Amino acid sequence: INSSAAIAGSKLVMPTGSVLQVLSTFKNDTFTSSSTSFTDITGLSVAITPSSSSSKILVSVHFTAASTGANSPRFNLVRGSTNIAQPSGSTPSSLHLNTGGSSLGRMGSIVFLDSPSTTSATTYKLQGRTDGNSFVINRRGDNANVTSISTITVMEIAG
């Protein structure tokens, strides 16, 4: 037992800031969408069941996106059905990748410390939408053979 951990009854209590669990998934296939409404990006979601309602969840998403023409795709980090990591503004999104007319991939990264205040299973996912034409995940817009991977990782942090 770590000397900074405490035992309450028969349950080990880790100090605030300790990592209690880590879950991750990676997406190695591609995803394409021409939706102008936010839609789930298949394979970029992970569920975690916090051990305490005071825990925080550190969410880290890394992906590559490109467009098939003039486009400015937007991406949202979502907990269940709630948008999180949102800026102020009239058309908020967690991340806006201005790909313009370029078919080259742009790296997207979102890291956010969430306070879900629950001990129920909670799903974190990435959603995307287009402003025109299509966007693609894990490949160039003009070449289906130039590919990459994406990851989403969640860490429960003792509160």
PDB file of C-alpha atoms in Angstrom:
ATOM      1  CA  ILE A   1       0.000   0.000   0.000  1.00  0.00           C
ATOM      2  CA  ASN A   2       1.284   3.424  -0.930  1.00  0.00           C
ATOM      3  CA  SER A   3       1.943   5.396   2.246  1.00  0.00           C
ATOM      4  CA  SER A   4      -0.180   8.274   0.902  1.00  0.00           C
ATOM      5  CA  ALA A   5      -3.227   6.015   0.453  1.00  0.00           C
ATOM      6  CA  ALA A   6      -5.670   5.602   3.329  1.00  0.00           C
ATOM      7  CA  ILE A   7      -7.908   2.751   4.360  1.00  0.00           C
ATOM      8  CA  ALA A   8     -11.493   3.676   5.192  1.00  0.00           C
ATOM      9  CA  GLY A   9     -13.255   0.625   6.624  1.00  0.00           C
ATOM     10  CA  SER A  10     -12.201  -2.163   4.293  1.00  0.00           C
ATOM     11  CA  LYS A  11     -11.918   0.132   1.248  1.00  0.00           C
ATOM     12  CA  LEU A  12      -8.663   1.621   0.012  1.00  0.00           C
ATOM     13  CA  VAL A  13      -9.010   5.375  -0.556  1.00  0.00           C
ATOM     14  CA  MET A  14      -6.505   6.910  -2.949  1.00  0.00           C
ATOM     15  CA  PRO A  15      -5.359  10.505  -2.475  1.00  0.00           C
ATOM     16  CA  THR A  16      -6.863  13.316  -4.548  1.00  0.00           C
ATOM     17  CA  GLY A  17      -5.292  13.422  -7.991  1.00  0.00           C
ATOM     18  CA  SER A  18      -4.545   9.694  -8.188  1.00  0.00           C
ATOM     19  CA  VAL A  19      -5.324   7.942 -11.458  1.00  0.00           C
ATOM     20  CA  LEU A  20      -7.930   5.297 -10.623  1.00  0.00           C
ATOM     21  CA  GLN A  21      -8.517   3.799 -14.066  1.00  0.00           C
ATOM     22  CA  VAL A  22      -7.557   4.348 -17.702  1.00  0.00           C
ATOM     23  CA  LEU A  23      -9.588   3.222 -20.717  1.00  0.00           C
ATOM     24  CA  SER A  24      -8.742   3.811 -24.345  1.00  0.00           C
ATOM     25  CA  THR A  25      -9.775   2.853 -27.824  1.00  0.00           C
ATOM     26  CA  PHE A  26      -8.317   3.539 -31.215  1.00  0.00           C
ATOM     27  CA  LYS A  27      -9.872   3.838 -34.639  1.00  0.00           C
ATOM     28  CA  ASN A  28      -7.844   2.451 -37.513  1.00  0.00           C
ATOM     29  CA  ASP A  29     -10.469   2.633 -40.252  1.00  0.00           C
ATOM     30  CA  THR A  30     -11.870   5.686 -42.011  1.00  0.00           C
ATOM     31  CA  PHE A  31     -15.096   7.632 -41.565  1.00  0.00           C
ATOM     32  CA  THR A  32     -16.756   9.972 -44.051  1.00  0.00           C
ATOM     33  CA  SER A  33     -19.708  12.285 -43.535  1.00  0.00           C
ATOM     34  CA  SER A  34     -21.491  15.026 -45.465  1.00  0.00           C
ATOM     35  CA  SER A  35     -23.893  15.781 -42.590  1.00  0.00           C
ATOM     36  CA  THR A  36     -24.408  19.439 -41.695  1.00  0.00           C
ATOM     37  CA  SER A  37     -25.624  18.310 -38.246  1.00  0.00           C
ATOM     38  CA  PHE A  38     -23.308  16.859 -35.626  1.00  0.00           C
ATOM     39  CA  THR A  39     -23.097  13.096 -36.018  1.00  0.00           C
ATOM     40  CA  ASP A  40     -21.226  10.422 -34.059  1.00  0.00           C
ATOM     41  CA  ILE A  41     -17.882   9.421 -35.542  1.00  0.00           C
ATOM     42  CA  THR A  42     -18.045   5.647 -35.505  1.00  0.00           C
ATOM     43  CA  GLY A  43     -15.331   4.059 -33.370  1.00  0.00           C
ATOM     44  CA  LEU A  44     -14.356   7.209 -31.475  1.00  0.00           C
ATOM     45  CA  SER A  45     -16.181   6.607 -28.224  1.00  0.00           C
ATOM     46  CA  VAL A  46     -15.283   5.069 -24.895  1.00  0.00           C
ATOM     47  CA  ALA A  47     -17.403   4.290 -21.813  1.00  0.00           C
ATOM     48  CA  ILE A  48     -16.200   4.589 -18.224  1.00  0.00           C
ATOM     49  CA  THR A  49     -17.931   3.936 -14.893  1.00  0.00           C
ATOM     50  CA  PRO A  50     -16.497   6.322 -12.294  1.00  0.00           C
ATOM     51  CA  SER A  51     -15.924   4.775  -8.869  1.00  0.00           C
ATOM     52  CA  SER A  52     -16.967   7.994  -7.098  1.00  0.00           C
ATOM     53  CA  SER A  53     -19.236  10.912  -7.946  1.00  0.00           C
ATOM     54  CA  SER A  54     -16.408  13.256  -6.888  1.00  0.00           C
ATOM     55  CA  SER A  55     -14.031  11.844  -9.517  1.00  0.00           C
ATOM     56  CA  LYS A  56     -12.921  13.876 -12.489  1.00  0.00           C
ATOM     57  CA  ILE A  57     -12.503  12.355 -15.944  1.00  0.00           C
ATOM     58  CA  LEU A  58      -9.597  13.472 -18.113  1.00  0.00           C
ATOM     59  CA  VAL A  59     -10.605  12.981 -21.757  1.00  0.00           C
ATOM     60  CA  SER A  60      -7.998  13.041 -24.516  1.00  0.00           C
ATOM     61  CA  VAL A  61      -8.949  12.757 -28.203  1.00  0.00           C
ATOM     62  CA  HIS A  62      -6.443  12.826 -31.069  1.00  0.00           C
ATOM     63  CA  PHE A  63      -7.481  12.447 -34.710  1.00  0.00           C
ATOM     64  CA  THR A  64      -6.777  13.482 -38.279  1.00  0.00           C
ATOM     65  CA  ALA A  65      -9.472  15.069 -40.440  1.00  0.00           C
ATOM     66  CA  ALA A  66      -9.507  16.234 -44.049  1.00  0.00           C
ATOM     67  CA  SER A  67     -12.079  17.496 -46.516  1.00  0.00           C
ATOM     68  CA  THR A  68     -13.124  16.474 -49.989  1.00  0.00           C
ATOM     69  CA  GLY A  69     -13.499  20.113 -51.089  1.00  0.00           C
ATOM     70  CA  ALA A  70     -14.068  23.564 -49.630  1.00  0.00           C
ATOM     71  CA  ASN A  71     -15.102  22.810 -46.077  1.00  0.00           C
ATOM     72  CA  SER A  72     -14.593  23.780 -42.441  1.00  0.00           C
ATOM     73  CA  PRO A  73     -15.509  20.734 -40.373  1.00  0.00           C
ATOM     74  CA  ARG A  74     -16.393  21.205 -36.710  1.00  0.00           C
ATOM     75  CA  PHE A  75     -16.045  18.666 -33.935  1.00  0.00           C
ATOM     76  CA  ASN A  76     -17.677  18.322 -30.533  1.00  0.00           C
ATOM     77  CA  LEU A  77     -16.602  16.389 -27.483  1.00  0.00           C
ATOM     78  CA  VAL A  78     -19.753  14.835 -26.038  1.00  0.00           C
ATOM     79  CA  ARG A  79     -20.571  13.156 -22.713  1.00  0.00           C
ATOM     80  CA  GLY A  80     -23.644  10.998 -23.312  1.00  0.00           C
ATOM     81  CA  SER A  81     -25.768  13.490 -25.244  1.00  0.00           C
ATOM     82  CA  THR A  82     -24.285  16.651 -23.680  1.00  0.00           C
ATOM     83  CA  ASN A  83     -21.727  18.792 -25.491  1.00  0.00           C
ATOM     84  CA  ILE A  84     -18.747  19.530 -23.249  1.00  0.00           C
ATOM     85  CA  ALA A  85     -15.586  21.597 -23.803  1.00  0.00           C
ATOM     86  CA  GLN A  86     -17.613  24.365 -25.431  1.00  0.00           C
ATOM     87  CA  PRO A  87     -16.466  27.932 -26.134  1.00  0.00           C
ATOM     88  CA  SER A  88     -18.775  30.930 -26.077  1.00  0.00           C
ATOM     89  CA  GLY A  89     -20.037  32.178 -29.427  1.00  0.00           C
ATOM     90  CA  SER A  90     -22.913  31.856 -31.844  1.00  0.00           C
ATOM     91  CA  THR A  91     -21.741  28.594 -33.474  1.00  0.00           C
ATOM     92  CA  PRO A  92     -19.723  26.845 -30.773  1.00  0.00           C
ATOM     93  CA  SER A  93     -17.868  23.583 -31.219  1.00  0.00           C
ATOM     94  CA  SER A  94     -15.047  21.993 -29.264  1.00  0.00           C
ATOM     95  CA  LEU A  95     -12.752  22.237 -32.296  1.00  0.00           C
ATOM     96  CA  HIS A  96     -13.006  23.903 -35.693  1.00  0.00           C
ATOM     97  CA  LEU A  97     -10.536  22.654 -38.310  1.00  0.00           C
ATOM     98  CA  ASN A  98     -10.393  25.045 -41.240  1.00  0.00           C
ATOM     99  CA  THR A  99      -9.369  22.722 -44.037  1.00  0.00           C
ATOM    100  CA  GLY A 100     -10.531  25.193 -46.701  1.00  0.00           C
ATOM    101  CA  GLY A 101     -10.147  23.644 -50.139  1.00  0.00           C
ATOM    102  CA  SER A 102      -7.203  21.538 -49.020  1.00  0.00           C
ATOM    103  CA  SER A 103      -7.477  17.777 -49.063  1.00  0.00           C
ATOM    104  CA  LEU A 104      -4.492  17.425 -46.737  1.00  0.00           C
ATOM    105  CA  GLY A 105      -5.203  16.120 -43.263  1.00  0.00           C
ATOM    106  CA  ARG A 106      -5.270  18.384 -40.219  1.00  0.00           C
ATOM    107  CA  MET A 107      -4.442  17.049 -36.757  1.00  0.00           C
ATOM    108  CA  GLY A 108      -7.191  17.581 -34.207  1.00  0.00           C
ATOM    109  CA  SER A 109      -6.617  17.289 -30.483  1.00  0.00           C
ATOM    110  CA  ILE A 110      -9.011  17.878 -27.595  1.00  0.00           C
ATOM    111  CA  VAL A 111      -7.981  17.415 -23.955  1.00  0.00           C
ATOM    112  CA  PHE A 112     -10.599  18.231 -21.324  1.00  0.00           C
ATOM    113  CA  LEU A 113     -10.997  17.620 -17.589  1.00  0.00           C
ATOM    114  CA  ASP A 114     -14.665  16.798 -16.965  1.00  0.00           C
ATOM    115  CA  SER A 115     -16.675  16.554 -13.746  1.00  0.00           C
ATOM    116  CA  PRO A 116     -19.554  14.187 -14.579  1.00  0.00           C
ATOM    117  CA  SER A 117     -20.697  13.863 -10.906  1.00  0.00           C
ATOM    118  CA  THR A 118     -21.941  10.301 -11.371  1.00  0.00           C
ATOM    119  CA  THR A 119     -21.085   6.674 -10.702  1.00  0.00           C
ATOM    120  CA  SER A 120     -23.111   5.492 -13.706  1.00  0.00           C
ATOM    121  CA  ALA A 121     -21.527   4.302 -16.928  1.00  0.00           C
ATOM    122  CA  THR A 122     -20.659   7.389 -18.973  1.00  0.00           C
ATOM    123  CA  THR A 123     -19.780   7.455 -22.664  1.00  0.00           C
ATOM    124  CA  TYR A 124     -17.454  10.060 -24.150  1.00  0.00           C
ATOM    125  CA  LYS A 125     -17.443  10.439 -27.914  1.00  0.00           C
ATOM    126  CA  LEU A 126     -16.448  12.679 -30.791  1.00  0.00           C
ATOM    127  CA  GLN A 127     -19.027  14.111 -33.164  1.00  0.00           C
ATOM    128  CA  GLY A 128     -18.412  15.976 -36.398  1.00  0.00           C
ATOM    129  CA  ARG A 129     -20.262  18.023 -38.978  1.00  0.00           C
ATOM    130  CA  THR A 130     -19.418  19.711 -42.247  1.00  0.00           C
ATOM    131  CA  ASP A 131     -19.978  23.236 -43.518  1.00  0.00           C
ATOM    132  CA  GLY A 132     -20.007  21.935 -47.086  1.00  0.00           C
ATOM    133  CA  ASN A 133     -18.835  18.917 -49.100  1.00  0.00           C
ATOM    134  CA  SER A 134     -17.634  15.993 -46.934  1.00  0.00           C
ATOM    135  CA  PHE A 135     -15.083  15.514 -44.201  1.00  0.00           C
ATOM    136  CA  VAL A 136     -13.080  12.360 -43.633  1.00  0.00           C
ATOM    137  CA  ILE A 137     -11.389  10.928 -40.551  1.00  0.00           C
ATOM    138  CA  ASN A 138      -8.110   8.987 -40.708  1.00  0.00           C
ATOM    139  CA  ARG A 139      -7.194   9.757 -44.303  1.00  0.00           C
ATOM    140  CA  ARG A 140      -6.451  12.478 -46.816  1.00  0.00           C
ATOM    141  CA  GLY A 141      -9.435  13.931 -48.623  1.00  0.00           C
ATOM    142  CA  ASP A 142      -8.069  13.054 -52.065  1.00  0.00           C
ATOM    143  CA  ASN A 143      -6.276   9.782 -51.398  1.00  0.00           C
ATOM    144  CA  ALA A 144      -7.869   6.829 -49.609  1.00  0.00           C
ATOM    145  CA  ASN A 145      -4.458   5.146 -49.372  1.00  0.00           C
ATOM    146  CA  VAL A 146      -2.886   7.830 -47.141  1.00  0.00           C
ATOM    147  CA  THR A 147      -4.287   6.894 -43.744  1.00  0.00           C
ATOM    148  CA  SER A 148      -3.741   7.338 -40.018  1.00  0.00           C
ATOM    149  CA  ILE A 149      -5.306   6.322 -36.704  1.00  0.00           C
ATOM    150  CA  SER A 150      -7.309   8.185 -34.073  1.00  0.00           C
ATOM    151  CA  THR A 151      -7.534   7.612 -30.321  1.00  0.00           C
ATOM    152  CA  ILE A 152      -9.768   8.504 -27.408  1.00  0.00           C
ATOM    153  CA  THR A 153      -8.554   7.919 -23.862  1.00  0.00           C
ATOM    154  CA  VAL A 154     -10.306   8.572 -20.549  1.00  0.00           C
ATOM    155  CA  MET A 155      -8.703   8.591 -17.105  1.00  0.00           C
ATOM    156  CA  GLU A 156     -10.578   8.643 -13.834  1.00  0.00           C
ATOM    157  CA  ILE A 157      -8.865  11.013 -11.401  1.00  0.00           C
ATOM    158  CA  ALA A 158      -9.666  10.799  -7.665  1.00  0.00           C
ATOM    159  CA  GLY A 159     -11.498  13.931  -6.475  1.00  0.00           C
TER     160      GLY A 159
END
